[in-house]
CSV table of C-alpha atoms in Angstrom, one decimal:
chain,number,residue,atom,x,y,z
Q,1,MET,CA,-46.6,-36.2,4.1
Q,2,TYR,CA,-49.0,-35.0,1.5
Q,3,GLU,CA,-50.8,-32.7,4.0
Q,4,PHE,CA,-47.5,-31.2,5.0
Q,5,TYR,CA,-46.4,-30.7,1.4
Q,6,SER,CA,-49.8,-29.1,0.6
Q,7,ILE,CA,-49.2,-26.6,3.3
Q,8,ILE,CA,-45.7,-25.9,2.0
Q,9,LEU,CA,-47.2,-25.4,-1.5
Q,10,LEU,CA,-49.9,-23.0,-0.2
Q,11,MET,CA,-47.3,-21.0,1.7
Q,12,THR,CA,-45.2,-20.8,-1.5
Q,13,ILE,CA,-48.1,-19.5,-3.5
Q,14,LEU,CA,-49.1,-17.0,-0.9
Q,15,ASN,CA,-45.5,-15.7,-0.7
Q,16,LEU,CA,-45.3,-15.2,-4.4
Q,17,PHE,CA,-48.8,-13.6,-4.5
Q,18,ILE,CA,-47.8,-11.1,-1.9
Q,19,LEU,CA,-44.5,-10.5,-3.7
Q,20,SER,CA,-46.5,-9.8,-6.9
Q,21,LEU,CA,-48.5,-7.1,-5.0
Q,22,LEU,CA,-45.2,-5.5,-3.9
Q,23,VAL,CA,-44.0,-5.5,-7.5
Q,24,HIS,CA,-47.3,-4.0,-8.6
Q,25,GLU,CA,-47.2,-1.2,-6.0
Q,26,ASN,CA,-43.6,-0.3,-6.8
Q,27,GLY,CA,-43.6,3.0,-8.7
Q,28,ARG,CA,-39.9,2.8,-9.5
Q,29,LEU,CA,-40.1,-0.3,-11.7
Q,30,ALA,CA,-40.7,0.0,-15.4
Q,31,PRO,CA,-43.7,-2.0,-16.8
Q,32,ARG,CA,-41.2,-4.3,-18.6
Q,33,HIS,CA,-39.5,-5.2,-15.4
Q,34,LYS,CA,-42.8,-5.8,-13.6
Q,35,ARG,CA,-43.9,-8.2,-16.3
Q,36,SER,CA,-40.6,-10.1,-15.9
Q,37,PHE,CA,-41.1,-10.5,-12.2
Q,38,TYR,CA,-44.8,-11.6,-12.8
Q,39,LYS,CA,-43.7,-14.2,-15.3
Q,40,THR,CA,-41.1,-15.6,-13.0
Q,41,TYR,CA,-43.5,-16.0,-10.1
Q,42,ILE,CA,-46.2,-17.6,-12.4
Q,43,ILE,CA,-43.6,-20.1,-13.7
Q,44,ILE,CA,-42.5,-21.0,-10.1
Q,45,ILE,CA,-46.2,-21.4,-9.0
Q,46,LEU,CA,-47.1,-23.6,-12.1
Q,47,ALA,CA,-44.0,-25.8,-11.7
Q,48,ALA,CA,-44.7,-26.2,-8.0
Q,49,ILE,CA,-48.3,-27.1,-8.6
Q,50,MET,CA,-47.3,-29.6,-11.3
Q,51,GLU,CA,-44.9,-31.3,-8.9
Q,52,TRP,CA,-47.5,-31.4,-6.2
Q,53,ILE,CA,-50.1,-32.9,-8.5
Q,54,GLY,CA,-47.5,-35.4,-9.7
Q,55,ILE,CA,-46.9,-36.6,-6.1
Q,56,ILE,CA,-50.7,-36.7,-5.3
Q,57,MET,CA,-51.3,-38.8,-8.5
Q,58,ASN,CA,-48.8,-41.5,-7.7
Q,59,GLY,CA,-50.9,-44.6,-7.3
Q,60,ALA,CA,-54.1,-42.9,-8.5
Q,61,PRO,CA,-56.7,-44.8,-10.6
Q,62,ALA,CA,-55.3,-46.1,-13.9
Q,63,TRP,CA,-57.6,-43.9,-16.0
Q,64,THR,CA,-55.6,-40.8,-14.8
Q,65,ARG,CA,-52.4,-42.2,-16.1
Q,66,TYR,CA,-52.3,-40.0,-19.2
Q,67,ILE,CA,-53.1,-36.9,-17.1
Q,68,HIS,CA,-50.2,-38.0,-14.8
Q,69,SER,CA,-47.9,-38.1,-17.8
Q,70,LEU,CA,-49.0,-34.7,-19.0
Q,71,VAL,CA,-48.4,-33.2,-15.5
Q,72,LYS,CA,-44.9,-34.7,-15.4
Q,73,VAL,CA,-44.1,-33.3,-18.8
Q,74,LEU,CA,-45.1,-29.8,-17.6
Q,75,ASP,CA,-43.1,-30.4,-14.4
Q,76,TYR,CA,-40.0,-31.3,-16.4
Q,77,THR,CA,-40.3,-28.4,-18.8
Q,78,LEU,CA,-41.3,-25.7,-16.4
Q,79,THR,CA,-38.7,-26.4,-13.7
Q,80,PRO,CA,-35.6,-25.6,-15.8
Q,81,ALA,CA,-37.4,-22.6,-17.2
Q,82,ILE,CA,-37.4,-21.1,-13.7
Q,83,ALA,CA,-33.7,-20.4,-14.0
Q,84,TYR,CA,-34.2,-18.6,-17.3
Q,85,PHE,CA,-37.0,-16.3,-16.0
Q,86,PHE,CA,-35.1,-15.9,-12.7
Q,87,ILE,CA,-32.2,-14.2,-14.3
Q,88,VAL,CA,-34.2,-12.3,-17.0
Q,89,SER,CA,-36.3,-10.7,-14.2
Q,90,VAL,CA,-33.3,-8.8,-12.9
Q,91,ASP,CA,-31.2,-8.4,-16.1
Q,92,HIS,CA,-32.8,-8.3,-19.6
Q,93,ASP,CA,-29.4,-8.0,-21.3
Q,94,VAL,CA,-27.6,-10.8,-19.5
Q,95,ILE,CA,-25.1,-12.6,-21.9
Q,96,VAL,CA,-26.3,-16.1,-21.1
Q,97,LYS,CA,-30.0,-15.3,-21.8
Q,98,LYS,CA,-29.7,-16.6,-25.4
Q,99,TYR,CA,-28.0,-19.9,-24.4
Q,100,MET,CA,-30.5,-20.5,-21.6
Q,101,GLY,CA,-33.3,-20.1,-24.1
Q,102,ILE,CA,-31.8,-22.6,-26.4
Q,103,LEU,CA,-31.3,-25.1,-23.6
Q,104,GLU,CA,-34.9,-24.7,-22.6
Q,105,ILE,CA,-36.1,-25.4,-26.1
Q,106,ILE,CA,-33.9,-28.5,-26.3
Q,107,ASP,CA,-35.3,-29.6,-22.9
Q,108,ILE,CA,-38.9,-29.2,-24.2
Q,109,ILE,CA,-38.2,-31.1,-27.4
Q,110,PHE,CA,-36.3,-33.9,-25.6
Q,111,ILE,CA,-39.1,-34.4,-23.0
Q,112,ILE,CA,-41.8,-34.5,-25.6
Q,113,VAL,CA,-39.9,-36.8,-28.0
Q,114,SER,CA,-38.9,-39.2,-25.1
Q,115,LEU,CA,-42.4,-39.4,-23.7
Q,116,PRO,CA,-43.6,-42.5,-25.7
Q,117,PHE,CA,-40.4,-44.3,-25.0
Q,118,GLY,CA,-40.1,-43.5,-21.3
Q,119,TRP,CA,-36.5,-42.2,-21.7
Q,120,VAL,CA,-36.7,-39.5,-19.1
Q,121,PHE,CA,-39.6,-40.9,-17.0
Q,122,TYR,CA,-42.4,-43.3,-17.3
Q,123,ILE,CA,-45.7,-44.1,-15.5
Q,124,ASP,CA,-46.1,-47.8,-14.8
Q,125,GLN,CA,-49.4,-49.8,-14.9
Q,126,GLY,CA,-50.0,-48.9,-11.3
Q,127,ASN,CA,-49.8,-45.2,-12.2
Q,128,VAL,CA,-46.6,-44.7,-10.3
Q,129,TYR,CA,-43.9,-42.4,-11.6
Q,130,HIS,CA,-40.3,-43.6,-12.2
Q,131,HIS,CA,-37.1,-42.2,-13.7
Q,132,GLY,CA,-36.3,-43.4,-17.2
Q,133,PRO,CA,-32.9,-44.7,-18.5
Q,134,PHE,CA,-32.0,-41.3,-19.9
Q,135,TYR,CA,-33.1,-39.2,-16.9
Q,136,ILE,CA,-29.4,-38.2,-16.6
Q,137,ILE,CA,-29.7,-36.1,-19.8
Q,138,TYR,CA,-32.5,-34.1,-18.2
Q,139,SER,CA,-30.4,-33.7,-15.1
Q,140,VAL,CA,-27.5,-32.4,-17.2
Q,141,ILE,CA,-29.7,-29.9,-18.9
Q,142,TYR,CA,-31.1,-28.8,-15.5
Q,143,VAL,CA,-27.5,-28.4,-14.0
Q,144,LEU,CA,-26.4,-26.4,-17.1
Q,145,MET,CA,-29.4,-24.1,-16.6
Q,146,ILE,CA,-28.4,-23.6,-12.9
Q,147,THR,CA,-24.8,-23.1,-14.0
Q,148,MET,CA,-25.8,-20.4,-16.5
Q,149,LEU,CA,-28.0,-18.8,-13.9
Q,150,ILE,CA,-25.0,-18.5,-11.6
Q,151,ILE,CA,-22.9,-17.1,-14.5
Q,152,GLY,CA,-25.8,-14.6,-15.3
Q,153,PHE,CA,-25.8,-13.5,-11.6
Q,154,LEU,CA,-22.0,-13.1,-11.7
Q,155,HIS,CA,-22.5,-10.8,-14.8
Q,156,TYR,CA,-25.3,-9.0,-13.0
Q,157,GLY,CA,-23.2,-8.7,-9.8
Q,158,ARG,CA,-20.5,-6.8,-11.7
Q,159,LYS,CA,-22.7,-3.7,-11.3
Q,160,PHE,CA,-22.5,-3.8,-7.6
Q,161,ALA,CA,-19.9,-3.2,-4.9
Q,162,SER,CA,-18.4,-6.3,-3.3
Q,163,SER,CA,-20.8,-6.1,-0.3
Q,164,ASN,CA,-23.8,-6.3,-2.7
Q,165,LYS,CA,-22.3,-9.2,-4.6
Q,166,LYS,CA,-22.0,-11.2,-1.3
Q,167,SER,CA,-25.7,-10.8,-0.6
Q,168,LEU,CA,-26.5,-11.8,-4.2
Q,169,PHE,CA,-24.4,-15.0,-4.0
Q,170,ALA,CA,-26.0,-15.7,-0.6
Q,171,ILE,CA,-29.5,-15.5,-2.2
Q,172,THR,CA,-28.4,-17.9,-5.0
Q,173,SER,CA,-26.9,-20.3,-2.5
Q,174,PHE,CA,-30.1,-20.2,-0.5
Q,175,ALA,CA,-32.2,-21.2,-3.6
Q,176,LEU,CA,-29.7,-24.0,-4.5
Q,177,ALA,CA,-29.8,-25.3,-0.9
Q,178,GLY,CA,-33.6,-25.7,-1.1
Q,179,ILE,CA,-33.2,-27.6,-4.4
Q,180,ILE,CA,-30.3,-29.8,-3.1
Q,181,PHE,CA,-32.2,-30.7,0.1
Q,182,GLN,CA,-35.2,-31.8,-1.9
Q,183,GLU,CA,-33.2,-33.8,-4.5
Q,184,THR,CA,-31.1,-35.7,-1.9
Q,185,SER,CA,-33.8,-36.5,0.6
Q,186,GLY,CA,-36.3,-38.4,-1.5
Q,187,ASP,CA,-39.9,-37.6,-1.1
Q,188,PHE,CA,-39.8,-36.5,2.5
Q,189,MET,CA,-38.4,-32.9,2.1
Q,190,ARG,CA,-40.1,-30.9,-0.6
Q,191,THR,CA,-38.1,-27.7,-0.1
Q,192,GLY,CA,-37.2,-26.8,-3.7
Q,193,TYR,CA,-40.0,-24.4,-4.5
Q,194,LEU,CA,-40.3,-23.0,-1.1
Q,195,GLY,CA,-36.6,-22.1,-1.3
Q,196,LEU,CA,-37.2,-20.5,-4.8
Q,197,ALA,CA,-40.1,-18.5,-3.5
Q,198,MET,CA,-38.2,-17.2,-0.5
Q,199,ALA,CA,-35.1,-16.5,-2.8
Q,200,SER,CA,-37.4,-14.6,-5.1
Q,201,SER,CA,-38.4,-12.3,-2.2
Q,202,LEU,CA,-34.8,-11.8,-1.3
Q,203,LEU,CA,-33.9,-11.1,-4.9
Q,204,PHE,CA,-36.6,-8.5,-5.2
Q,205,ILE,CA,-35.2,-6.8,-2.1
Q,206,HIS,CA,-31.8,-6.9,-3.7
Q,207,TYR,CA,-33.1,-5.6,-7.0
Q,208,GLU,CA,-34.8,-2.8,-5.1
Q,209,GLU,CA,-31.5,-1.8,-3.5
Q,210,PHE,CA,-29.9,-1.8,-7.0
Q,211,CYS,CA,-32.7,0.4,-8.4
Q,212,GLN,CA,-32.1,2.8,-5.5
Q,213,GLN,CA,-28.4,2.8,-6.1
Q,214,GLU,CA,-29.0,3.6,-9.8
Q,215,MET,CA,-31.3,6.5,-8.9
Q,216,ASP,CA,-28.7,7.8,-6.4
Q,217,GLU,CA,-26.0,7.6,-9.1
Q,218,GLU,CA,-28.3,9.3,-11.7
Q,219,GLY,CA,-29.0,12.0,-9.1
Q,220,LYS,CA,-25.3,12.5,-8.5
Q,221,GLU,CA,-24.6,12.7,-12.2
Q,222,LYS,CA,-27.4,15.3,-12.7
Q,223,SER,CA,-26.1,17.2,-9.8
Q,224,VAL,CA,-22.6,17.3,-11.3
Q,225,LEU,CA,-24.0,18.4,-14.6
Q,226,LEU,CA,-25.9,21.2,-12.9
Q,227,GLU,CA,-23.0,22.2,-10.8
Q,228,LYS,CA,-20.4,22.2,-13.5
Q,229,ASP,CA,-20.1,24.6,-16.4
Q,230,ALA,CA,-19.8,22.6,-19.6
Q,231,LEU,CA,-17.3,24.9,-21.4
Q,232,THR,CA,-14.8,25.6,-18.6
Q,233,GLY,CA,-15.4,22.8,-16.0
Q,234,LEU,CA,-15.8,25.5,-13.3
Q,235,TYR,CA,-18.7,25.7,-11.0
Q,236,SER,CA,-21.9,26.8,-12.8
Q,237,ARG,CA,-24.4,29.5,-12.3
Q,238,TYR,CA,-26.6,27.0,-10.6
Q,239,ALA,CA,-23.9,26.1,-8.1
Q,240,TYR,CA,-23.3,29.9,-7.6
Q,241,ASN,CA,-27.0,30.4,-6.8
Q,242,GLU,CA,-26.9,27.5,-4.3
Q,243,GLN,CA,-23.8,29.1,-2.7
Q,244,LEU,CA,-25.8,32.4,-2.3
Q,245,LYS,CA,-28.6,30.5,-0.6
Q,246,LYS,CA,-26.2,29.1,2.0
Q,247,HIS,CA,-25.1,32.7,2.9
Q,248,ARG,CA,-28.4,34.5,3.0
Q,249,GLU,CA,-27.8,35.7,6.5
Q,250,PRO,CA,-24.8,37.6,8.0
Q,251,PRO,CA,-22.3,37.4,9.4
Q,252,LEU,CA,-19.8,35.9,6.9
Q,253,SER,CA,-16.4,34.5,7.8
Q,254,LYS,CA,-14.0,37.4,8.3
Q,255,THR,CA,-11.5,35.7,6.0
Q,256,LEU,CA,-13.9,35.5,3.1
Q,257,CYS,CA,-13.4,37.6,0.0
Q,258,ALA,CA,-15.5,37.8,-3.1
Q,259,LEU,CA,-14.0,38.7,-6.5
Q,260,LEU,CA,-15.7,39.5,-9.8
Q,261,ILE,CA,-13.6,38.9,-12.9
Q,262,ASP,CA,-14.6,39.9,-16.4
Q,263,ILE,CA,-12.6,39.5,-19.7
Q,264,ASN,CA,-11.8,42.7,-21.5
Q,265,GLY,CA,-12.0,42.8,-25.3
Q,266,LEU,CA,-13.8,39.4,-25.7
Q,267,LYS,CA,-16.3,40.9,-28.3
Q,268,LYS,CA,-13.4,42.0,-30.5
Q,269,VAL,CA,-11.9,38.5,-30.4
Q,270,ASN,CA,-15.2,37.0,-31.3
Q,271,ASP,CA,-15.8,39.5,-34.2
Q,272,THR,CA,-12.3,39.3,-35.6
Q,273,LEU,CA,-11.1,35.7,-34.9
Q,274,GLY,CA,-14.4,34.0,-34.4
Q,275,HIS,CA,-16.4,32.6,-31.5
Q,276,GLU,CA,-14.3,29.4,-31.4
Q,277,LYS,CA,-11.3,31.6,-30.5
Q,278,GLY,CA,-13.5,33.5,-28.1
Q,279,ASP,CA,-14.4,30.2,-26.3
Q,280,GLU,CA,-10.7,29.3,-26.2
Q,281,LEU,CA,-10.0,32.7,-24.5
Q,282,ILE,CA,-12.8,32.0,-21.9
Q,283,LYS,CA,-11.4,28.5,-21.2
Q,284,GLU,CA,-7.9,29.7,-20.8
Q,285,THR,CA,-9.0,32.6,-18.5
Q,286,ALA,CA,-11.1,30.1,-16.5
Q,287,ASN,CA,-8.1,27.8,-16.2
Q,288,ALA,CA,-5.8,30.6,-15.0
Q,289,ILE,CA,-8.4,31.8,-12.4
Q,290,LYS,CA,-8.8,28.2,-11.2
Q,291,ILE,CA,-5.1,27.7,-10.7
Q,292,ALA,CA,-4.8,31.0,-8.9
Q,293,ALA,CA,-7.7,30.1,-6.6
Q,294,SER,CA,-6.2,26.7,-6.0
Q,295,ILE,CA,-7.1,25.2,-2.6
Q,296,HIS,CA,-8.0,28.7,-1.3
Q,297,GLY,CA,-11.4,29.1,-2.9
Q,298,LYS,CA,-14.0,28.2,-5.5
Q,299,VAL,CA,-14.5,29.6,-8.9
Q,300,TYR,CA,-17.9,30.1,-10.7
Q,301,ARG,CA,-18.7,31.0,-14.2
Q,302,THR,CA,-21.8,33.1,-13.8
Q,303,GLY,CA,-22.1,34.5,-17.4
Q,304,GLY,CA,-20.5,34.4,-20.8
Q,305,ASP,CA,-17.1,35.9,-19.7
Q,306,GLU,CA,-17.9,36.7,-16.1
Q,307,PHE,CA,-16.4,34.8,-13.1
Q,308,VAL,CA,-17.0,34.9,-9.4
Q,309,VAL,CA,-14.3,33.7,-7.0
Q,310,ILE,CA,-15.0,33.1,-3.3
Q,311,LEU,CA,-11.6,33.1,-1.6
Q,312,ASP,CA,-10.5,32.2,1.9
Q,313,LEU,CA,-7.8,34.7,2.9
Q,314,THR,CA,-6.7,32.8,6.0
Q,315,SER,CA,-3.3,32.0,4.4
Q,316,TYR,CA,-3.6,33.8,1.1
Q,317,THR,CA,-3.8,37.3,-0.2
Q,318,ILE,CA,-5.5,39.1,-3.1
Q,319,LYS,CA,-2.1,40.2,-4.3
Q,320,GLU,CA,-0.9,36.6,-4.5
Q,321,PHE,CA,-4.1,35.5,-6.3
Q,322,ILE,CA,-3.7,38.2,-9.0
Q,323,LYS,CA,0.0,37.5,-9.3
Q,324,VAL,CA,-0.6,33.8,-10.0
Q,325,MET,CA,-3.4,34.5,-12.4
Q,326,LYS,CA,-1.4,37.0,-14.4
Q,327,LYS,CA,1.5,34.5,-14.6
Q,328,GLU,CA,-0.9,32.0,-16.1
Q,329,PHE,CA,-2.1,34.6,-18.6
Q,330,SER,CA,1.6,35.1,-19.6
Q,331,VAL,CA,2.1,31.4,-20.1
Q,332,TYR,CA,-0.9,31.3,-22.5
Q,333,ARG,CA,0.4,34.4,-24.3
Q,334,GLN,CA,3.7,32.6,-25.0
Q,335,ASN,CA,2.1,29.4,-26.2
Q,336,THR,CA,-0.6,30.8,-28.5
Q,337,ASP,CA,0.0,31.4,-32.2
Q,338,ASP,CA,-2.4,34.3,-32.3
Q,339,ALA,CA,-0.4,36.5,-30.0
Q,340,LEU,CA,-3.5,37.0,-27.8
Q,341,ASP,CA,-3.1,38.7,-24.5
Q,342,ILE,CA,-5.7,38.1,-21.8
Q,343,HIS,CA,-6.9,41.2,-20.0
Q,344,VAL,CA,-9.4,41.0,-17.2
Q,345,ALA,CA,-11.1,43.5,-15.0
Q,346,VAL,CA,-11.1,42.5,-11.3
Q,347,GLY,CA,-13.1,43.8,-8.4
Q,348,TYR,CA,-13.2,42.5,-4.9
Q,349,ALA,CA,-14.7,43.0,-1.5
Q,350,LYS,CA,-13.6,41.5,1.8
Q,351,ALA,CA,-16.2,40.4,4.4
Q,352,VAL,CA,-14.1,41.9,7.2
Q,353,ASP,CA,-14.9,45.3,5.7
Q,354,TYR,CA,-18.6,44.7,5.5
Q,355,PRO,CA,-19.5,42.7,8.7
Q,356,ASN,CA,-23.3,42.9,8.2
Q,357,PHE,CA,-23.4,42.0,4.6
Q,358,THR,CA,-24.7,38.8,3.0
Q,359,LEU,CA,-22.6,37.1,0.3
Q,360,GLU,CA,-24.9,38.5,-2.4
Q,361,GLN,CA,-24.4,42.1,-1.0
Q,362,LEU,CA,-20.6,41.5,-0.8
Q,363,ILE,CA,-20.6,40.4,-4.5
Q,364,GLU,CA,-22.5,43.5,-5.5
Q,365,VAL,CA,-19.7,45.6,-4.0
Q,366,ALA,CA,-17.1,43.5,-5.9
Q,367,ASP,CA,-19.2,43.9,-9.1
Q,368,LYS,CA,-19.1,47.7,-8.8
Q,369,GLU,CA,-15.3,47.6,-8.2
Q,370,MET,CA,-14.9,45.3,-11.2
Q,371,TYR,CA,-16.7,47.8,-13.5
Q,372,LYS,CA,-14.5,50.6,-12.2
Q,373,ASP,CA,-11.4,48.5,-13.1
Q,374,LYS,CA,-12.9,47.8,-16.5
Q,375,ALA,CA,-13.5,51.5,-17.2
Q,376,ARG,CA,-9.9,52.3,-16.2
Q,377,PHE,CA,-8.6,49.6,-18.7
Q,378,TYR,CA,-10.6,51.0,-21.6
Q,379,ARG,CA,-9.7,54.6,-20.6
Q,380,ASP,CA,-5.9,53.8,-20.3
Q,381,TYR,CA,-5.9,52.0,-23.6
Q,382,HIS,CA,-8.1,54.5,-25.4
Q,383,ILE,CA,-10.6,51.8,-26.4
Q,384,ASP,CA,-14.2,52.4,-27.3
Q,385,ARG,CA,-16.1,50.0,-25.1
Q,386,ARG,CA,-19.1,49.9,-27.5
Q,387,HIS,CA,-17.0,47.9,-29.9
Q,388,ASN,CA,-15.2,45.7,-27.4
């Protein structure tokens, strides 16, 4: 039996050593997290070695009795500590961390104080280990640590989808099964630390998956931040440039239409009413354009008061777009206390009229048309553009 258990111990240590190498080689883990994993594996290895030595020393020469006692003290203090380091390795901010630490301190004090009296365990004259009359107290502490470990994993599991939670609970159950098999089979099935070592490997894989999910989510958030304009919520200049890249080569869809829209008189609003009012005007204009585009297109804010709209004219017309947009301008005019009108210059170009154009070329045509419309506005209203 000893030879078999020695092989089990060796396989446990090798498993955790290889796992430590995987942690070391992982470039995504922060040094703090790596140290947590290392500590967990060291504690498991030390506790397993102490248990192995304790079994080997049963019935050893009498002069080793005190060494045997020291080994069992380390065994009884390190084993509950595994639960603490297990949960901390994946979640430093777990709510039960503090209580598990307190329980571990209580366990250490209780084991040391009870040693002279044999309350938890004692070594008889034949140097054979036995449970003491208050071994149940140690068992309760151990069960409480395992219970808090499960609670900690439940808290940790809240960060995952239900499928990820199932695998997390399966890993926990696997580790518990190894401990239960050992505790209920006497000295013939030493599966506890092998189960913990294998569970550590599975937990590391699970944690890797969590890290990947976090990176994916961060990537999505950054992408949203890049693609969305902070002031208006429309698509940003970055998103607009990405759209141009997608349409570098003709032909474009025949139903595609590009519009350039620019606010007239924004400078005057900024100069007379302040930039805060100017920002409000930009946001209200953006909202009107977005409503007008609706499901028929995308709207990009490409500059301070300049917007690009890519419309699909399959079931929509430029006339309808402008009508809805101006209706929204009128709603804003009625609801504002400053009696502000929104005037915009609009230029557009349809892909069907320019079959060999890229999107960028089509937008250049719309840009020229927009400036013609802006010039007409300032001419009709006799406004000096240099001051507006």
